[in-house]
XYZ file of C-alpha atoms in Angstrom:
339
model
C -273.014 -79.207 -115.288
C -273.527 -75.607 -114.148
C -271.226 -72.624 -114.579
C -271.803 -68.865 -114.647
C -269.120 -68.583 -117.324
C -271.494 -69.924 -119.991
C -275.207 -69.143 -120.028
C -278.061 -70.939 -121.761
C -281.613 -69.895 -122.483
C -284.470 -70.890 -124.723
C -286.367 -68.176 -126.571
C -289.289 -69.498 -128.626
C -287.625 -71.975 -130.991
C -284.042 -70.794 -130.441
C -281.432 -72.245 -128.103
C -279.121 -69.416 -127.027
C -275.557 -69.753 -125.742
C -273.817 -66.740 -124.191
C -270.127 -66.953 -123.320
C -269.760 -65.011 -120.083
C -266.181 -64.927 -118.860
C -265.186 -61.451 -120.084
C -262.241 -60.861 -117.717
C -260.266 -63.542 -119.577
C -261.852 -62.964 -123.007
C -264.136 -65.989 -122.544
C -261.241 -68.450 -122.304
C -262.781 -71.921 -122.264
C -262.239 -74.045 -119.175
C -263.218 -77.700 -118.873
C -266.546 -76.975 -117.167
C -267.581 -74.591 -119.954
C -266.704 -77.156 -122.619
C -268.608 -79.936 -120.856
C -271.614 -77.685 -120.219
C -271.832 -76.616 -123.870
C -271.499 -80.191 -125.107
C -274.223 -81.439 -122.765
C -276.634 -78.616 -123.605
C -276.133 -79.066 -127.358
C -276.913 -82.764 -126.928
C -280.150 -81.894 -125.113
C -281.166 -79.347 -127.742
C -280.259 -81.748 -130.533
C -283.099 -84.023 -129.378
C -285.550 -81.277 -128.360
C -288.218 -80.906 -131.094
C -289.107 -77.329 -130.066
C -285.521 -76.095 -130.564
C -284.959 -75.379 -134.259
C -281.643 -73.503 -134.252
C -278.716 -72.508 -132.031
C -277.294 -68.993 -131.613
C -273.956 -68.595 -129.819
C -272.550 -65.193 -128.856
C -270.544 -63.375 -126.191
C -271.611 -61.093 -123.349
C -268.678 -58.827 -124.305
C -267.897 -56.993 -127.541
C -264.153 -57.268 -126.878
C -263.978 -61.000 -127.509
C -266.098 -63.848 -128.731
C -263.550 -66.308 -127.324
C -259.768 -66.014 -127.156
C -259.272 -69.781 -126.934
C -258.814 -72.439 -124.297
C -257.759 -71.634 -120.754
C -254.080 -72.397 -121.275
C -253.054 -70.703 -118.045
C -254.906 -73.536 -116.312
C -252.931 -75.980 -118.471
C -249.699 -74.384 -117.268
C -250.804 -74.550 -113.630
C -251.495 -78.288 -113.938
C -248.111 -78.836 -115.545
C -246.498 -81.586 -117.577
C -246.689 -84.070 -114.686
C -250.471 -84.134 -115.218
C -250.356 -84.551 -119.006
C -252.846 -87.434 -119.025
C -255.408 -85.400 -117.069
C -254.789 -82.423 -119.356
C -255.355 -84.626 -122.388
C -258.891 -85.247 -121.111
C -259.547 -81.498 -121.306
C -258.467 -81.428 -124.945
C -260.370 -84.631 -125.732
C -263.540 -83.012 -124.377
C -262.855 -79.967 -126.533
C -262.357 -82.042 -129.686
C -265.534 -84.021 -128.955
C -267.377 -80.680 -128.819
C -265.784 -79.552 -132.106
C -266.921 -82.810 -133.715
C -270.484 -82.326 -132.464
C -270.667 -78.759 -133.793
C -269.295 -79.763 -137.203
C -271.934 -82.514 -137.522
C -274.748 -80.684 -135.709
C -278.097 -81.499 -137.349
C -279.667 -78.101 -136.637
C -278.523 -74.668 -137.838
C -275.698 -73.408 -135.611
C -275.213 -69.651 -135.864
C -272.116 -68.012 -134.384
C -272.152 -64.233 -133.871
C -268.461 -63.337 -133.830
C -267.836 -59.915 -132.330
C -264.269 -59.249 -131.162
C -261.263 -61.522 -130.736
C -261.717 -65.117 -131.897
C -258.693 -67.370 -131.558
C -257.800 -71.022 -131.047
C -260.556 -72.766 -129.112
C -262.900 -69.900 -129.982
C -262.583 -70.904 -133.628
C -263.367 -74.484 -132.631
C -266.807 -73.545 -131.284
C -267.679 -71.225 -134.171
C -265.925 -71.885 -137.487
C -267.297 -75.452 -137.630
C -270.888 -74.183 -137.407
C -273.260 -73.804 -140.344
C -273.517 -69.980 -140.206
C -270.594 -67.765 -139.138
C -271.317 -64.036 -138.748
C -268.288 -61.736 -138.390
C -268.650 -58.098 -137.344
C -266.408 -55.104 -138.020
C -264.859 -55.749 -134.568
C -263.992 -59.357 -135.376
C -260.400 -60.549 -135.556
C -259.265 -64.128 -136.107
C -255.978 -65.898 -135.451
C -254.518 -69.321 -134.727
C -251.397 -68.236 -132.773
C -250.421 -71.568 -131.226
C -246.906 -71.910 -132.666
C -245.902 -68.839 -130.638
C -246.588 -70.752 -127.408
C -244.920 -74.007 -128.410
C -248.128 -75.732 -129.524
C -249.853 -76.199 -132.898
C -253.228 -75.182 -134.447
C -255.784 -77.668 -133.101
C -259.603 -77.738 -132.485
C -260.157 -79.098 -135.993
C -258.276 -76.238 -137.636
C -256.093 -78.676 -139.555
C -259.241 -79.360 -141.598
C -260.193 -75.778 -142.448
C -256.664 -74.344 -142.703
C -255.583 -77.048 -145.150
C -258.565 -76.163 -147.359
C -258.044 -72.396 -147.495
C -257.255 -70.899 -150.896
C -253.686 -71.422 -152.126
C -251.224 -71.295 -149.201
C -253.206 -68.933 -146.966
C -254.037 -71.654 -144.435
C -250.374 -72.561 -144.065
C -249.574 -68.873 -143.568
C -252.241 -68.508 -140.869
C -251.239 -71.723 -139.128
C -247.504 -71.076 -139.059
C -247.364 -67.307 -138.562
C -250.440 -66.900 -136.355
C -251.406 -63.862 -138.420
C -254.445 -61.887 -137.297
C -257.071 -61.210 -139.975
C -260.448 -59.463 -140.013
C -263.976 -60.101 -141.267
C -263.592 -59.298 -144.973
C -260.519 -61.535 -145.131
C -262.159 -64.461 -143.326
C -265.182 -64.208 -145.618
C -262.863 -64.311 -148.623
C -261.178 -67.419 -147.196
C -264.611 -68.946 -146.423
C -263.805 -69.186 -142.719
C -266.872 -67.012 -142.104
C -270.029 -66.579 -144.175
C -271.220 -63.038 -143.485
C -269.649 -59.662 -142.710
C -272.051 -57.470 -140.712
C -271.077 -53.825 -140.354
C -272.852 -51.506 -137.888
C -275.590 -54.048 -137.237
C -276.397 -54.826 -133.621
C -276.627 -58.292 -132.150
C -280.201 -57.566 -131.040
C -281.174 -56.730 -134.631
C -279.870 -60.103 -135.807
C -281.436 -61.920 -132.876
C -284.873 -60.382 -133.500
C -284.578 -61.126 -137.224
C -283.850 -64.780 -136.497
C -286.789 -64.932 -134.081
C -289.096 -63.798 -136.908
C -288.264 -66.863 -138.994
C -291.044 -69.218 -140.022
C -288.808 -71.746 -141.766
C -285.661 -73.154 -140.168
C -283.686 -74.728 -142.972
C -280.116 -73.611 -143.572
C -281.315 -72.122 -146.858
C -284.002 -70.055 -145.103
C -281.522 -68.781 -142.540
C -279.063 -67.841 -145.269
C -281.799 -65.944 -147.119
C -282.606 -64.170 -143.858
C -278.998 -63.161 -143.123
C -277.674 -62.327 -146.602
C -279.363 -58.886 -146.850
C -277.206 -57.740 -143.914
C -273.962 -58.925 -145.515
C -271.462 -56.176 -146.316
C -269.283 -56.739 -149.375
C -265.836 -55.253 -149.048
C -262.905 -55.387 -151.438
C -259.711 -56.915 -150.156
C -257.110 -54.178 -150.156
C -254.724 -55.239 -147.408
C -254.368 -58.988 -147.840
C -251.111 -59.981 -149.595
C -252.472 -63.053 -151.359
C -249.846 -63.157 -154.115
C -246.979 -62.662 -151.660
C -248.348 -65.413 -149.421
C -248.425 -67.743 -152.406
C -244.867 -66.853 -153.403
C -243.442 -67.274 -149.917
C -245.446 -70.189 -148.515
C -245.534 -72.337 -151.649
C -242.549 -74.264 -150.320
C -241.442 -77.794 -149.511
C -240.151 -76.947 -146.023
C -240.282 -74.337 -143.275
C -236.669 -73.451 -144.062
C -237.638 -72.655 -147.645
C -240.435 -70.383 -146.394
C -237.879 -68.466 -144.324
C -235.656 -68.025 -147.376
C -238.596 -66.941 -149.529
C -239.570 -64.290 -146.983
C -236.020 -62.949 -146.922
C -236.063 -62.708 -150.710
C -239.493 -61.021 -150.712
C -238.049 -58.260 -148.500
C -241.226 -56.205 -147.990
C -242.653 -54.831 -144.751
C -245.178 -57.685 -144.662
C -242.450 -60.281 -145.292
C -240.199 -58.818 -142.596
C -243.004 -58.803 -140.005
C -244.010 -62.350 -140.926
C -240.421 -63.605 -140.740
C -239.930 -61.931 -137.370
C -243.041 -63.650 -135.998
C -241.922 -67.021 -137.334
C -238.454 -66.600 -135.842
C -240.014 -66.090 -132.401
C -242.071 -69.282 -132.648
C -241.087 -72.756 -131.519
C -239.049 -74.498 -134.248
C -240.624 -77.814 -133.249
C -244.113 -76.309 -133.500
C -243.393 -74.806 -136.917
C -242.119 -78.033 -138.418
C -244.884 -80.121 -136.853
C -247.569 -77.694 -138.055
C -246.135 -77.725 -141.575
C -246.381 -81.531 -141.641
C -249.820 -81.497 -139.982
C -251.333 -79.274 -142.665
C -249.837 -81.372 -145.468
C -251.380 -84.532 -144.001
C -254.738 -82.856 -143.322
C -255.379 -82.219 -147.021
C -256.173 -85.916 -147.441
C -258.172 -86.402 -144.226
C -261.849 -85.873 -143.454
C -262.870 -83.851 -140.410
C -263.063 -86.790 -138.009
C -259.616 -88.038 -138.961
C -258.175 -84.530 -138.661
C -259.401 -84.520 -135.060
C -257.880 -87.954 -134.466
C -254.543 -86.707 -135.780
C -254.796 -83.645 -133.546
C -255.583 -85.783 -130.506
C -252.347 -87.689 -131.083
C -250.361 -84.491 -131.608
C -251.811 -82.973 -128.447
C -250.961 -86.041 -126.383
C -247.330 -85.675 -127.447
C -247.165 -81.883 -127.097
C -248.461 -82.213 -123.528
C -245.464 -84.407 -122.729
C -243.043 -81.897 -124.264
C -241.640 -78.938 -122.268
C -241.928 -76.439 -125.148
C -245.677 -75.927 -124.679
C -245.303 -75.030 -121.000
C -242.273 -72.855 -121.729
C -244.221 -70.939 -124.364
C -247.127 -70.302 -121.988
C -244.684 -69.187 -119.296
C -242.852 -66.731 -121.539
C -245.894 -65.179 -123.206
C -248.653 -65.393 -120.602
C -247.246 -66.049 -117.121
C -243.915 -64.233 -116.687
C -244.476 -62.274 -119.913
C -240.755 -61.879 -120.545
C -241.348 -62.782 -124.230
C -238.162 -64.878 -124.141
C -239.091 -68.546 -124.495
C -236.197 -70.989 -124.375
C -237.156 -73.452 -127.092
C -235.677 -76.937 -127.268
C -234.498 -77.463 -129.978
C -233.877 -73.769 -130.553
C -233.294 -73.848 -134.322
C -235.095 -75.417 -137.270
C -231.945 -77.323 -138.225
C -231.954 -79.171 -134.904
C -235.533 -80.442 -135.278
C -235.042 -83.934 -136.661
C -237.448 -85.725 -138.968
C -237.523 -88.536 -136.401
C -238.747 -86.086 -133.742
C -241.511 -84.788 -136.007
C -242.621 -88.294 -136.966
C -242.758 -89.240 -133.285
C -245.341 -86.524 -132.645
C -247.728 -88.183 -135.117
C -247.478 -91.565 -133.337
C -249.903 -92.310 -130.518
């Protein structure tokens, strides 16, 4: 599998991956996913490769997610073919989570959706001052996938539910606090980190951590409303979250409520249920649940309507069906969890 959109090279003992599709913020297409999976499999068995370093050729984005414009172009009539794309992506996520060698992700710029799937599951996640993270899928009539049900459901208090439902964008200090990333590097170049890694003589995860920790920048959280998130998202339903946000009545609460009100009601209720279930599932079973959800979302018009409204026509006026939370039945939600 060969593609110019993802580059591979071997430098001494390091396997390097460079995402190279900057015009679309390194959006992952099927060929890129297959190429990365195949190369990681080769390096997994190669005794001279001791660690993996993945980065981007652009400082604007590590990876903004999967190529969902291509999903829209295929359309609902090809849902089974589209499911193969997502299955390949989830297989890659599974490999990265269980990868036997250190997997270091240098996250500079936008990292969303599928970009999280090829980074957050790695053993070492480096976030720069340019890094921003989000799982914005409910806004396009989908749900947070790529194994995010596992890490979102394990975030402190109700922060994972907040991120999954509202698609909120957060930065490096916040992701380190939530343990979605391990290191915050400020004003440190990629080449400095690369050369430091190439000076290693021991390749254990402990040795790599000892190598990277001196560059870590500690920063106090001053703009993350942890207590408000807990008050508003500690709820038994999406409807209760809406009411809590109205009661909170702060700028943050108003912005969050506005974002939720724009999202697909079906996506919101399904995501709420997904993250409750994920608390009791291991990583592999989270991916199995997501595969089932994806199969059903691909047969539902809301996903395509969301892509159309936000990314194709850009009218920002998706016509959701159902169009209110009250009209999303429990039967409908349960159906989405059935293969």
